[in-house]
Amino acid sequence: MNKLQKIYAKSPHLEYPGLVSRHAVSSVTSRLNGLPKTKKKELIMSVMRMERYEDVDKQIYSTYKAASYYVNLSKDKLKLIDDQNCLTDFGKQLLSIKSKAHPAHLTKKESEFFFKRLLENDFLLLIALCLFKRLEFKYKFTDSDNRYFDFIKKMYRIKHFIYNNQSLANYNKVRSSWIGSMDILDARNIIRNRFMKIIQSDMRLDIWFNEITNNLKLYEAESFKSKRDYESLKERFTSSYKLCITQKKDVLGFVNLYDIKDNLKISHTNYELFLNTFYELEKAKSHIFFSNIVSSIDRRKRFRVRGVSVLKIKYKW
């Protein structure tokens, strides 16, 4: 806290993401300054055990929780300190790397150091998130938190990721912040070469990376590509239907499915599959009617939708 107070004093108008706020640092240090070490400890433990009514007590509590998070991160994810809170060889290695003056900006060596530590202790979740951000960029979806954890649960059968939405968002927010701080991804959300070289230099990590990549391709094909292809075909189908209406090819709004198909360049089998999917997905929000009634003989093969032979469609949305 004293070090943070000095950092904030040098930059009076800046806040640092991931660090205790300037206001909390000022309030807590003011409350604790001047007290003997034993009294400081008693006050902090008292705040942690009892109801917190004053703002400064709440700030002491939140600051203590933040410090606990930093300690656990240093122990569990980065292995910088051991169970006796002594520096490990990795901790000493980090201290030997020259830092930038700005405490929230990492040098390339620092970024690569932290990346290596996280690869050893958080590989699946970190790398999966990096690769998932590429899908986010590619498909422009907005519910990335839910989709990312759905991928983890489905492909790796990790059931303890069933938390509430806020917890999921917090998990992603922290790791996304790490990814940004280390500058792992380029403008297209692709892992930069210097980080890929670190992965590829270790056969074990490279195998894990390829496994995640392959699983994500499967997930993409099931969850994104098929949906994107369907939406594209639905848009063309609707446009073709409207064109047939404009060209007076309908009878009371019913358009021959072959007239629509002529503009789609699709096989009979795939067209029939689309019609069934289209009906099931759109029937709740649109009025869709099929008919097999024709005014003259039409010997062309019928399409089967829900097991019924049909040749015409009327569509209102």
Coordinates of C-alpha atoms in Angstrom, one line a residue:
M1 CA 0.0 0.0 0.0
N2 CA 2.9 2.4 0.8
K3 CA 4.5 1.6 -2.6
L4 CA 1.2 2.2 -4.4
Q5 CA 0.8 5.5 -2.6
K6 CA 4.2 6.6 -3.9
I7 CA 3.3 5.4 -7.5
Y8 CA 0.1 7.4 -7.4
A9 CA 1.9 10.5 -6.0
K10 CA 4.1 10.5 -9.1
S11 CA 1.1 10.3 -11.5
P12 CA -1.6 12.4 -9.9
H13 CA -4.2 12.0 -12.7
L14 CA -3.8 8.3 -13.5
E15 CA -5.5 5.1 -12.3
Y16 CA -3.9 1.7 -13.0
P17 CA -6.2 -1.2 -14.1
G18 CA -6.0 -4.2 -11.8
L19 CA -4.5 -2.2 -8.9
V20 CA -6.3 -0.8 -5.8
S21 CA -7.8 2.6 -6.6
R22 CA -6.1 5.8 -5.7
H23 CA -8.9 6.8 -3.3
A24 CA -8.8 3.4 -1.5
V25 CA -5.0 3.6 -1.1
S26 CA -5.2 7.1 0.3
S27 CA -8.0 6.2 2.7
V28 CA -6.5 3.0 4.0
T29 CA -3.0 4.2 4.5
S30 CA -4.3 7.3 6.3
R31 CA -6.3 5.0 8.6
L32 CA -3.3 2.7 9.3
N33 CA -0.4 5.2 9.4
G34 CA 1.0 5.9 12.8
L35 CA -0.3 2.6 14.3
P36 CA 2.2 0.0 15.6
K37 CA 2.4 -3.2 13.6
T38 CA 0.4 -5.2 16.1
K39 CA -2.4 -2.6 16.2
K40 CA -2.5 -2.5 12.4
K41 CA -3.0 -6.3 12.4
E42 CA -5.7 -6.2 15.0
L43 CA -7.6 -3.5 13.2
I44 CA -7.4 -5.4 9.9
M45 CA -8.5 -8.7 11.4
S46 CA -11.3 -6.9 13.3
V47 CA -12.6 -5.4 10.0
M48 CA -12.4 -8.8 8.3
R49 CA -14.4 -10.5 11.0
M50 CA -17.1 -7.9 11.8
E51 CA -19.8 -5.9 10.0
R52 CA -18.3 -3.0 8.1
Y53 CA -20.3 0.2 8.5
E54 CA -17.8 2.9 7.7
D55 CA -16.5 3.5 4.2
V56 CA -12.9 3.2 5.3
D57 CA -13.6 -0.2 6.8
K58 CA -15.1 -1.4 3.5
Q59 CA -12.0 -0.1 1.8
I60 CA -9.7 -2.0 4.2
Y61 CA -11.7 -5.1 3.6
S62 CA -11.7 -4.8 -0.2
T63 CA -7.9 -3.9 -0.2
Y64 CA -7.2 -7.0 2.0
K65 CA -9.1 -9.2 -0.5
A66 CA -7.2 -7.6 -3.4
A67 CA -3.9 -8.3 -1.6
S68 CA -5.0 -11.9 -1.0
Y69 CA -5.8 -12.2 -4.7
Y70 CA -2.3 -10.9 -5.7
V71 CA -0.7 -13.4 -3.3
N72 CA -2.7 -16.3 -4.6
L73 CA -1.9 -15.3 -8.2
S74 CA 1.8 -15.1 -7.4
K75 CA 1.7 -18.6 -5.7
D76 CA -0.8 -20.6 -7.8
K77 CA -0.6 -19.2 -11.3
L78 CA 2.9 -17.7 -11.5
K79 CA 4.8 -19.7 -8.9
L80 CA 6.8 -16.6 -7.9
I81 CA 6.6 -17.2 -4.2
D82 CA 6.5 -20.5 -2.3
D83 CA 4.2 -21.7 0.6
Q84 CA 6.5 -19.9 3.1
N85 CA 6.1 -16.6 1.1
C86 CA 9.7 -16.7 0.0
L87 CA 10.8 -15.8 -3.5
T88 CA 11.2 -18.8 -5.8
D89 CA 13.8 -18.9 -8.6
F90 CA 11.1 -17.5 -10.9
G91 CA 10.4 -14.7 -8.5
K92 CA 14.1 -13.8 -8.5
Q93 CA 14.2 -14.0 -12.3
L94 CA 11.3 -11.5 -12.6
L95 CA 13.0 -9.1 -10.3
S96 CA 16.1 -9.3 -12.5
I97 CA 14.2 -8.0 -15.5
K98 CA 14.3 -4.3 -16.0
S99 CA 10.8 -2.7 -15.9
K100 CA 9.4 0.4 -17.5
A101 CA 8.8 3.4 -15.4
H102 CA 5.0 3.0 -15.8
P103 CA 3.9 0.2 -13.4
A104 CA 1.1 -1.0 -15.7
H105 CA 3.2 -1.2 -18.9
L106 CA 5.2 -4.4 -19.5
T107 CA 8.5 -4.7 -21.4
K108 CA 8.7 -7.4 -24.0
K109 CA 10.9 -9.5 -21.6
E110 CA 8.3 -9.1 -18.9
S111 CA 5.5 -10.1 -21.2
E112 CA 7.3 -13.1 -22.4
F113 CA 8.2 -14.1 -18.8
F114 CA 4.6 -13.8 -17.6
F115 CA 3.4 -15.7 -20.7
K116 CA 5.7 -18.6 -20.0
R117 CA 4.6 -18.8 -16.4
L118 CA 0.9 -18.8 -17.4
L119 CA 1.5 -21.4 -20.1
E120 CA 2.9 -23.7 -17.3
N121 CA 0.0 -23.1 -14.9
D122 CA -3.0 -21.8 -16.9
F123 CA -2.5 -23.2 -20.4
L124 CA -6.0 -24.4 -21.3
L125 CA -8.0 -21.4 -20.2
L126 CA -5.6 -18.8 -21.4
I127 CA -4.8 -20.2 -24.8
A128 CA -8.4 -21.3 -25.4
L129 CA -9.5 -17.7 -24.6
C130 CA -6.8 -16.3 -27.0
L131 CA -8.0 -18.6 -29.8
F132 CA -11.7 -17.8 -29.0
K133 CA -11.0 -14.1 -29.4
R134 CA -10.1 -14.9 -33.0
L135 CA -13.6 -16.4 -33.4
E136 CA -15.1 -13.3 -31.7
F137 CA -13.3 -11.2 -34.3
K138 CA -14.3 -13.4 -37.2
Y139 CA -18.0 -13.8 -36.4
K140 CA -18.6 -10.5 -34.6
F141 CA -20.6 -12.1 -31.8
T142 CA -21.4 -10.3 -28.5
D143 CA -22.0 -13.1 -26.0
S144 CA -18.4 -14.3 -25.9
D145 CA -18.4 -15.2 -22.2
N146 CA -21.2 -17.7 -22.4
R147 CA -19.8 -19.2 -25.7
Y148 CA -16.3 -19.5 -24.4
F149 CA -17.3 -21.4 -21.3
D150 CA -19.7 -23.5 -23.3
F151 CA -16.7 -24.5 -25.4
I152 CA -14.7 -25.5 -22.3
K153 CA -17.6 -27.5 -20.8
K154 CA -18.4 -29.3 -24.1
M155 CA -14.9 -30.1 -25.3
Y156 CA -13.2 -30.7 -22.0
R157 CA -16.1 -31.8 -19.8
I158 CA -15.2 -29.4 -17.0
K159 CA -18.5 -29.1 -15.2
H160 CA -17.3 -26.8 -12.3
F161 CA -17.5 -23.9 -14.7
I162 CA -21.3 -23.6 -14.0
Y163 CA -21.2 -20.3 -12.2
N164 CA -23.5 -17.4 -12.4
N165 CA -23.2 -14.9 -15.3
Q166 CA -21.3 -12.4 -13.2
S167 CA -18.7 -14.9 -12.1
L168 CA -18.2 -16.0 -15.7
A169 CA -17.7 -12.4 -16.8
N170 CA -15.2 -11.8 -14.1
Y171 CA -13.1 -14.9 -15.1
N172 CA -13.0 -13.6 -18.7
K173 CA -12.3 -10.0 -17.6
V174 CA -9.2 -11.0 -15.7
R175 CA -7.7 -13.2 -18.4
S176 CA -8.6 -10.8 -21.1
S177 CA -6.8 -8.1 -19.1
W178 CA -3.7 -10.4 -19.0
I179 CA -3.9 -10.9 -22.8
G180 CA -4.1 -7.2 -23.3
S181 CA -1.3 -6.3 -20.9
M182 CA 1.0 -8.8 -22.5
D183 CA 0.0 -7.7 -26.0
I184 CA -0.4 -11.4 -27.1
L185 CA -2.8 -10.8 -30.0
D186 CA -2.4 -8.7 -33.1
A187 CA -5.1 -6.4 -34.7
R188 CA -6.9 -9.5 -36.1
N189 CA -6.8 -11.3 -32.8
I190 CA -4.2 -13.8 -33.9
I191 CA -1.4 -14.8 -31.4
R192 CA 1.7 -12.9 -32.3
N193 CA 4.7 -14.8 -33.7
R194 CA 7.0 -14.2 -30.7
F195 CA 4.5 -15.9 -28.4
M196 CA 3.8 -18.7 -30.8
K197 CA 7.6 -19.4 -30.9
I198 CA 7.5 -19.8 -27.1
I199 CA 4.7 -22.4 -27.5
Q200 CA 6.4 -24.2 -30.4
S201 CA 9.7 -24.4 -28.6
D202 CA 8.2 -26.9 -26.1
M203 CA 6.9 -30.1 -27.6
R204 CA 4.4 -30.7 -24.8
L205 CA 2.9 -27.2 -25.1
D206 CA 2.8 -27.5 -28.9
I207 CA 0.8 -30.7 -28.6
W208 CA -1.6 -29.1 -26.2
F209 CA -1.9 -26.1 -28.5
N210 CA -2.7 -28.2 -31.5
E211 CA -5.3 -30.2 -29.5
I212 CA -7.1 -27.0 -28.4
T213 CA -6.9 -25.7 -32.0
N214 CA -8.5 -28.8 -33.4
N215 CA -11.2 -28.9 -30.7
L216 CA -12.0 -25.3 -31.5
K217 CA -12.3 -26.0 -35.2
L218 CA -14.9 -28.8 -34.4
Y219 CA -16.8 -26.4 -32.1
E220 CA -16.7 -23.7 -34.7
A221 CA -18.1 -26.0 -37.4
E222 CA -20.9 -27.1 -35.0
S223 CA -21.7 -23.8 -33.4
F224 CA -20.7 -21.0 -35.8
K225 CA -20.2 -22.1 -39.4
S226 CA -23.4 -24.1 -39.8
K227 CA -25.4 -21.2 -38.2
R228 CA -23.6 -18.6 -40.5
D229 CA -24.3 -20.8 -43.5
Y230 CA -28.0 -21.1 -42.5
E231 CA -28.4 -17.4 -42.0
S232 CA -26.8 -16.7 -45.4
L233 CA -29.1 -19.2 -47.2
K234 CA -32.1 -17.9 -45.3
E235 CA -31.4 -14.4 -46.5
R236 CA -31.1 -15.6 -50.1
F237 CA -34.2 -17.7 -49.8
T238 CA -36.2 -14.7 -48.5
S239 CA -34.9 -12.5 -51.2
S240 CA -35.8 -15.1 -53.9
Y241 CA -39.3 -15.4 -52.4
K242 CA -39.8 -11.7 -52.5
L243 CA -38.5 -11.5 -56.1
C244 CA -41.1 -14.2 -57.1
I245 CA -43.9 -12.2 -55.5
T246 CA -42.7 -9.1 -57.4
Q247 CA -42.7 -11.0 -60.6
K248 CA -46.2 -12.3 -60.0
K249 CA -45.2 -15.9 -59.8
D250 CA -47.4 -16.5 -56.8
V251 CA -51.0 -17.6 -56.4
L252 CA -52.5 -15.9 -53.4
G253 CA -49.0 -15.5 -51.9
F254 CA -48.0 -19.2 -52.5
V255 CA -44.8 -19.5 -54.5
N256 CA -43.5 -22.6 -56.1
L257 CA -40.5 -23.9 -54.2
Y258 CA -38.7 -24.7 -57.5
D259 CA -39.1 -21.0 -58.6
I260 CA -37.3 -20.0 -55.4
K261 CA -34.7 -22.7 -55.7
D262 CA -33.7 -21.5 -59.2
N263 CA -32.1 -18.5 -57.6
L264 CA -30.2 -20.4 -54.9
K265 CA -28.1 -22.9 -56.8
I266 CA -28.6 -25.7 -54.3
S267 CA -29.1 -29.4 -54.6
H268 CA -32.5 -31.0 -54.0
T269 CA -31.3 -32.8 -50.9
N270 CA -29.7 -29.7 -49.3
Y271 CA -32.7 -27.6 -50.2
E272 CA -35.0 -30.0 -48.5
L273 CA -32.8 -30.0 -45.4
F274 CA -32.9 -26.2 -45.4
L275 CA -36.7 -26.1 -45.7
N276 CA -37.1 -28.4 -42.7
T277 CA -34.6 -26.4 -40.6
F278 CA -36.1 -23.1 -41.8
Y279 CA -39.6 -24.3 -40.7
E280 CA -38.5 -25.5 -37.3
L281 CA -36.5 -22.3 -36.5
E282 CA -38.8 -19.7 -37.9
K283 CA -42.3 -21.0 -37.3
A284 CA -42.5 -19.4 -33.8
K285 CA -41.8 -15.9 -35.1
S286 CA -43.2 -16.1 -38.7
H287 CA -46.2 -17.4 -40.5
I288 CA -45.1 -20.3 -42.8
F289 CA -47.6 -22.3 -44.8
F290 CA -46.8 -25.1 -47.2
S291 CA -49.1 -26.5 -49.9
N292 CA -49.1 -29.3 -52.5
I293 CA -51.9 -27.9 -54.5
V294 CA -51.1 -26.9 -58.1
S295 CA -53.3 -25.5 -60.9
S296 CA -51.8 -27.7 -63.6
I297 CA -49.9 -31.0 -63.7
D298 CA -46.5 -30.7 -62.1
R299 CA -44.6 -34.0 -62.1
R300 CA -41.4 -32.6 -60.4
K301 CA -40.2 -34.3 -57.3
R302 CA -41.9 -33.0 -54.2
F303 CA -40.1 -31.8 -51.1
R304 CA -40.8 -33.4 -47.8
V305 CA -41.2 -31.1 -44.8
R306 CA -41.9 -32.8 -41.5
G307 CA -42.8 -35.9 -43.5
V308 CA -45.4 -34.2 -45.7
S309 CA -45.0 -33.7 -49.5
V310 CA -45.0 -30.0 -50.4
L311 CA -44.4 -27.9 -53.5
K312 CA -45.4 -24.3 -52.6
I313 CA -44.8 -21.9 -49.7
K314 CA -46.4 -18.8 -48.3
Y315 CA -44.2 -16.9 -45.9
K316 CA -45.1 -13.9 -43.8
W317 CA -42.7 -12.4 -41.3

